[in-house]
Each structure stands twice: as structure tokens, then as C-alpha cells.
């Protein structure tokens, strides 16, 4: 259609509609840019306020729970999760768990450090208790008890606890600092 075929009133109406559409587009574009700018400012403010990642900063971190729990594994935790809460998350203690040792050697209300490993010990069976009542269990002994073994100091005792559970006594050789000579001194004094 040719522009000259429209009456003066139709031309003014068309120009008004085009003008209104133009204003609406400009306003919409302005609001869109303002919202983008606002979200960018909020994002920058959020990044400025974010502290470095640690177990107590509200950020997530990982803890490995092994031993006598229903679902042992690596768990991603947030905030100040306590050992008691982690045990609950892992399905609770198994019937064979040594609750006395748990209460004695582990702080149930303790919050974790990132990348920490926690072992829940099991009770020694009656057969192994009567058979080796004077032997120290490498799977359930406390750090202090392990330090009573010849050649085992505080660091090695911590490594023994960290590498639990052991399936056979010879697995103890996998612990850094325990070679054949040390193992041969310990084998008659230890049990699973």
C-alpha cells in the first residue's frame, strides 16, 4: 500500500502507534538492562562477602566415615556438622559397633575438618577375646593402647587408626613406618 492513500487522521494514528511501540520497547530495554545491572551488582557483592572455604565457613567439605556404620563412605557436609549427626546420616551404628570405644575415644559433638577420616571401631568377638585377651586389637584399640606396642609412637598409632579396618594382620605392613622388622615385633602382641 502507498502512504498517500491514507487520510491525514489515519497517518497520525499510525505514527502515534509506532511512537507508542517505540517508547514501550525503550522502556522494556531499559528495565531489562537495569535488572541485569542489579543482578551483576548483587553477584559482585556476594563474591566480596564470601570467605575462604573451610569446614566452619558454611561451605561444603568432605569427610570419610568408615568402620561399623550402616553406610560407610565419603560424605559432603555443610556448616558445623557433628560426628553424631554424620553417624545418623550414614544410617547409624551397626550392631557390632563398639559403643564404649566410640564414647571413650571419639568426640561425638566435634565438628570436622575438611578431608578428615573417622573410623567407628567394632567390638572384639568373644572367640578372639578369649583367644587373645592380652593382645591389642589393631581395629579397635585407642591411640594410647597402640602406643604401648614396641616401636609405635603417637604418629604411627594415628596412622594405624587412620588406615582401619584391617582384614588380616599383615595389612598393618601397609602403614607408613611399619616395615617387616617392626611388624615381626608386633605380630605376637596384636589381634584384629
Coordinates of C-alpha atoms in Angstrom, one line a residue, residues 9-162:
X9 CA -6.1 11.2 10.5
X10 CA -5.0 7.6 9.7
X11 CA -1.4 8.8 9.2
X12 CA -1.4 10.5 12.6
X13 CA -2.9 7.3 14.2
X14 CA -0.3 5.1 12.6
X15 CA 2.5 7.5 13.6
X16 CA 1.1 7.5 17.2
X17 CA 1.0 3.7 17.3
X18 CA 4.6 3.5 16.1
X19 CA 5.7 6.1 18.6
X20 CA 4.0 4.3 21.5
X21 CA 5.6 0.9 20.4
X22 CA 8.9 2.7 20.3
X23 CA 8.5 4.1 23.8
X24 CA 7.4 0.7 25.1
X25 CA 10.4 -1.0 23.6
X26 CA 12.8 1.6 25.0
X27 CA 11.3 1.3 28.5
X28 CA 11.4 -2.6 28.3
X29 CA 15.0 -2.5 27.2
X30 CA 15.9 0.0 29.9
X31 CA 14.3 -2.2 32.6
X32 CA 16.0 -5.3 31.3
X33 CA 19.4 -3.6 31.4
X34 CA 18.6 -2.3 34.9
X35 CA 17.7 -5.8 36.1
X36 CA 20.9 -7.2 34.6
X37 CA 23.0 -4.5 36.2
X38 CA 21.3 -5.1 39.6
X39 CA 21.9 -8.9 39.4
X40 CA 25.6 -8.2 38.5
X41 CA 26.0 -5.9 41.5
X42 CA 24.4 -8.5 43.8
X43 CA 26.7 -11.1 42.4
X44 CA 29.8 -9.0 42.9
X45 CA 28.6 -8.1 46.5
X46 CA 28.1 -11.8 47.2
X47 CA 31.6 -12.7 46.0
X48 CA 33.1 -10.0 48.1
X49 CA 31.4 -11.3 51.2
X50 CA 32.3 -15.0 50.6
X51 CA 35.0 -16.1 53.0
X52 CA 37.6 -18.8 52.1
X53 CA 36.4 -22.4 52.1
X54 CA 36.9 -24.2 55.4
X55 CA 34.9 -26.6 57.5
X56 CA 33.4 -23.9 59.6
X57 CA 32.6 -21.3 56.9
X58 CA 29.3 -22.7 55.8
X59 CA 30.8 -24.0 52.6
X60 CA 30.7 -27.7 51.8
X61 CA 33.6 -30.1 52.6
X62 CA 34.2 -33.8 52.6
X63 CA 34.6 -36.3 55.4
X64 CA 35.2 -40.1 55.1
X65 CA 33.4 -42.3 57.6
X66 CA 34.4 -45.9 57.8
X67 CA 34.0 -48.9 60.1
X68 CA 30.9 -50.1 61.8
X69 CA 28.2 -47.8 60.3
X70 CA 25.4 -48.9 58.0
X71 CA 26.6 -46.9 55.0
X72 CA 30.4 -46.1 55.2
X73 CA 31.7 -43.7 52.6
X74 CA 32.7 -40.2 51.8
X75 CA 30.1 -37.6 52.8
X76 CA 29.8 -33.9 51.7
X77 CA 28.9 -31.9 54.7
X78 CA 28.0 -28.3 55.3
X79 CA 28.3 -26.0 58.3
X80 CA 29.4 -27.4 61.6
X81 CA 28.2 -31.0 61.3
X82 CA 29.0 -33.1 64.3
X83 CA 30.1 -36.7 64.4
X84 CA 26.8 -37.7 66.0
X85 CA 24.9 -36.2 63.0
X86 CA 27.3 -37.8 60.5
X87 CA 26.7 -41.2 62.1
X88 CA 23.0 -40.6 61.7
X89 CA 23.4 -39.6 58.1
X90 CA 25.3 -42.8 57.5
X91 CA 22.4 -44.9 58.7
X92 CA 23.5 -45.3 62.3
X93 CA 25.9 -47.7 64.0
X94 CA 25.9 -51.4 63.1
X95 CA 25.1 -53.9 65.9
X96 CA 28.8 -54.9 66.1
X97 CA 30.0 -51.3 66.8
X98 CA 32.0 -50.8 70.0
X99 CA 29.9 -48.0 71.5
X100 CA 32.1 -47.9 74.6
X101 CA 35.1 -47.1 72.4
X102 CA 33.1 -44.6 70.4
X103 CA 32.2 -42.7 73.6
X104 CA 35.7 -43.1 75.0
X105 CA 37.8 -42.2 72.0
X106 CA 35.7 -40.1 69.7
X107 CA 34.1 -36.7 70.4
X108 CA 30.5 -37.1 69.2
X109 CA 29.9 -33.3 69.4
X110 CA 33.0 -32.4 67.5
X111 CA 32.8 -30.6 64.1
X112 CA 35.0 -31.8 61.4
X113 CA 38.0 -30.5 59.4
X114 CA 37.9 -30.8 55.7
X115 CA 39.1 -34.1 54.3
X116 CA 39.0 -35.9 57.7
X117 CA 38.7 -39.6 58.1
X118 CA 36.8 -41.2 61.0
X119 CA 36.8 -44.9 61.9
X120 CA 34.0 -46.4 64.1
X121 CA 35.5 -49.5 65.8
X122 CA 33.8 -52.8 66.2
X123 CA 33.6 -55.0 69.3
X124 CA 36.1 -57.8 69.5
X125 CA 34.3 -61.1 69.2
X126 CA 34.1 -63.5 72.2
X127 CA 36.3 -66.0 70.3
X128 CA 39.1 -63.6 69.7
X129 CA 38.8 -62.0 73.1
X130 CA 39.3 -65.3 74.9
X131 CA 41.9 -66.4 72.4
X132 CA 43.9 -63.2 72.6
X133 CA 42.7 -61.3 75.7
X134 CA 46.2 -59.8 76.3
X135 CA 46.6 -58.8 72.6
X136 CA 45.9 -55.3 71.4
X137 CA 43.3 -55.1 68.6
X138 CA 44.6 -53.0 65.7
X139 CA 41.0 -52.5 64.6
X140 CA 39.6 -51.1 67.9
X141 CA 42.4 -50.1 70.2
X142 CA 42.7 -46.5 71.2
X143 CA 45.7 -44.4 70.3
X144 CA 47.1 -44.7 73.8
X145 CA 46.7 -48.5 73.7
X146 CA 48.5 -48.7 70.4
X147 CA 51.3 -46.6 71.7
X148 CA 52.0 -49.3 74.3
X149 CA 53.3 -51.5 71.5
X150 CA 57.0 -51.6 70.9
X151 CA 58.2 -49.2 68.1
X152 CA 54.7 -47.5 67.9
X153 CA 54.7 -43.8 68.8
X154 CA 52.0 -41.2 68.6
X155 CA 52.4 -40.6 64.8
X156 CA 52.4 -44.3 63.9
X157 CA 49.4 -45.0 66.3
X158 CA 47.5 -42.3 64.5
X159 CA 48.4 -43.8 61.1
X160 CA 47.2 -47.3 62.3
X161 CA 43.9 -45.8 63.3
X162 CA 43.6 -43.8 60.0

